[in-house]
Amino acid sequence: MLAAAERAGVGAGRRFGEVILETKGLTRVFGSGSHRLVAVDHVDFQIRSGEIVALIGESGSGKTTMGRMLLGLLAPTEGQVLFRGKDLEEYRKRREMREYWRSVQAVFQDPFASFNSFYKVSRTLMNAFKLLPKRPPEDERKEKIYRAVDAVGLNPAEVLDKHPHELSGGQRQRLMIARALLVEPEVLIADEPTSMVDASSRASVLNILLDLRERLNLTIIFITHDIGMAYYTSDRLLIMQHGRIVEQGPSEEIIRNPRHEYTKRLLSDVPTLHQEWELSS
Ligand SMILES: Nc1ncnc2c1ncn2[C@@H]1O[C@H](COP(=O)(O)OP(=O)(O)OP(=O)(O)O)[C@@H](O)[C@H]1O
Ligand SMILES: [Mg+2]
């Protein structure tokens, strides 16, 4: 079993910064009448700068819906998302979403949808610089792309000239991380960042992300149904069921002493949690 101090993302005694992302009564309802579904139900949480937080829940619990609201891609039915105390609604009204996305980037569950299928990878990555207030000169942009692709464990010479359909799901997912890196955000929201990669690449993708926290003091929100992965990577866990956060706290505490029945059930589904993460770390 991994000792607590060896778990990759988790530094005992690490001090976090100010509250960077916060939700207040965040709610999203889909449909109406007999089709009404409350996907996210009055959620309140705070995330501090430099923290790694995992949002965990079964399929359909509302994780991706929450992630999309945190990114400002989906409007809440009720409640707020605040970035450094400023309501996302303000960014939207003032047409400042680009400014927000400079600070808050995402890696999605299905990266295929995030690439323009007509563009080569190099062009998609070049477009990331459009978010920056001052675009670096072309040589520098190329150099940065080369380094970002290399940093996510891919061979730039091999992938940059390809179109998205010529890549594997795992390669696309790594390239999304590379693209997010180019923007140098403060917060990264990673929705099932390893869903497309095989078990042997999973730890390496996670380690890339954790290394970024070390180097850039990145704040990371991992969205996952995998409580083992969450434990391995995260300082704090938010457990989500039917759109609500039913339990939250430091990862170590929740794993050792789960209080909510749902958390206990999620844990009982992974009897090999410790074994598994020892093998792949
Ligand atoms: N655009 C939409 N219109 C209607 N219902 C939706 C929409 N998006 C999500 N839902 C519903 O909201 C609920 C939460 O979905 P969501 O995708 O957030 O779950 P999830 O926790 O990310 O699941 P998974 O682990 O399978 O990715 C589900 O019941 C889903 O069917
Ligand atoms: Mg999802």
Coordinates of N, CA and C and ligand atoms in Angstrom, one line a residue, residues 28-31 35 37-40 55-68 74 109 191-192 223-225 240 242-243, ligand 1:
R28 N -28.6 22.9 -11.6 CA -29.0 22.8 -13.0 C -30.1 21.8 -13.2
V29 N -31.2 22.3 -13.8 CA -32.3 21.4 -14.1 C -32.4 21.2 -15.6
F30 N -32.7 20.0 -16.0 CA -32.9 19.7 -17.4 C -34.4 19.3 -17.6
G31 N -35.0 19.7 -18.7 CA -36.4 19.3 -19.0 C -37.4 20.0 -18.0
H35 N -40.5 15.2 -17.3 CA -39.1 15.0 -17.7 C -38.1 15.8 -16.9
L37 N -35.4 17.0 -14.6 CA -34.3 16.3 -13.9 C -33.4 17.3 -13.3
V38 N -33.2 17.2 -12.0 CA -32.2 18.1 -11.3 C -30.9 17.4 -11.3
A39 N -30.0 17.8 -12.3 CA -28.7 17.2 -12.5 C -27.7 17.6 -11.4
V40 N -27.8 18.9 -11.1 CA -26.9 19.5 -10.0 C -27.9 20.2 -9.0
L55 N -13.8 15.4 -7.8 CA -15.3 15.3 -7.7 C -15.7 13.9 -8.2
I56 N -16.2 13.1 -7.2 CA -16.4 11.7 -7.5 C -17.9 11.3 -7.4
G57 N -18.3 10.5 -8.3 CA -19.7 10.0 -8.2 C -20.0 9.0 -9.3
E58 N -21.0 8.2 -9.2 CA -21.4 7.3 -10.2 C -21.8 8.0 -11.5
S59 N -22.0 7.2 -12.5 CA -22.5 7.7 -13.8 C -23.8 8.4 -13.6
G60 N -24.0 9.6 -14.1 CA -25.3 10.2 -14.0 C -25.4 11.1 -12.7
S61 N -24.4 11.1 -11.9 CA -24.5 11.9 -10.6 C -24.4 13.4 -10.8
G62 N -24.0 13.8 -12.0 CA -24.0 15.3 -12.3 C -22.6 15.9 -12.4
K63 N -21.6 15.1 -12.5 CA -20.2 15.6 -12.5 C -19.9 16.4 -13.7
T64 N -20.3 15.9 -14.9 CA -19.9 16.6 -16.1 C -20.8 17.9 -16.2
T65 N -22.0 17.8 -15.8 CA -22.9 19.0 -15.7 C -22.3 20.1 -14.8
M66 N -21.8 19.7 -13.7 CA -21.1 20.6 -12.8 C -19.8 21.2 -13.5
G67 N -19.0 20.3 -14.1 CA -17.8 20.8 -14.8 C -18.1 21.8 -15.9
R68 N -19.2 21.6 -16.6 CA -19.6 22.5 -17.7 C -20.0 23.8 -17.1
L74 N -22.2 26.1 -19.7 CA -23.6 25.8 -19.4 C -24.1 26.7 -18.3
Q109 N -13.9 14.6 -21.1 CA -14.1 13.2 -21.2 C -14.0 12.7 -22.6
D191 N -12.1 16.3 -16.7 CA -13.2 15.4 -16.7 C -12.8 14.0 -17.2
E192 N -12.7 13.1 -16.3 CA -12.2 11.7 -16.7 C -11.0 11.8 -17.6
I223 N -12.5 15.2 -12.2 CA -13.8 14.6 -12.2 C -13.7 13.2 -12.6
T224 N -14.2 12.3 -11.7 CA -14.0 10.9 -12.0 C -15.0 10.0 -11.2
H225 N -15.2 8.8 -11.7 CA -16.0 7.9 -10.9 C -15.1 6.9 -10.2
M240 N -20.3 13.0 -4.8 CA -21.5 13.5 -5.4 C -22.5 12.3 -5.7
H242 N -26.7 11.9 -7.0 CA -27.9 12.5 -7.5 C -27.8 14.1 -7.4
G243 N -26.7 14.6 -7.9 CA -26.6 16.1 -8.0 C -26.2 16.8 -6.7
Ligands
LIG1 N1 -28.1 18.3 -22.0 C1 -28.8 17.5 -21.2 N2 -30.1 17.4 -21.4 C2 -30.9 16.6 -20.6 N3 -30.3 15.9 -19.6 C3 -29.0 15.9 -19.4 C4 -28.2 16.8 -20.2 N4 -26.9 16.6 -19.8 C5 -26.9 15.7 -18.7 N5 -28.2 15.3 -18.5 C6 -28.6 14.4 -17.4 O1 -28.1 14.9 -16.2 C7 -27.7 13.8 -15.4 C8 -26.2 14.1 -15.0 O2 -25.4 13.9 -16.2 P1 -23.9 14.1 -16.2 O3 -23.4 14.0 -17.5 O4 -23.6 15.4 -15.5 O5 -23.4 12.9 -15.3 P2 -21.9 12.4 -14.9 O6 -21.8 12.3 -13.5 O7 -20.9 13.2 -15.7 O8 -21.9 10.9 -15.5 P3 -20.8 10.0 -16.2 O9 -19.9 9.5 -15.1 O10 -21.5 8.9 -17.0 O11 -20.0 10.9 -17.1 C9 -27.9 12.5 -16.1 O12 -29.1 12.0 -15.7 C10 -28.0 13.0 -17.6 O13 -28.9 12.2 -18.3

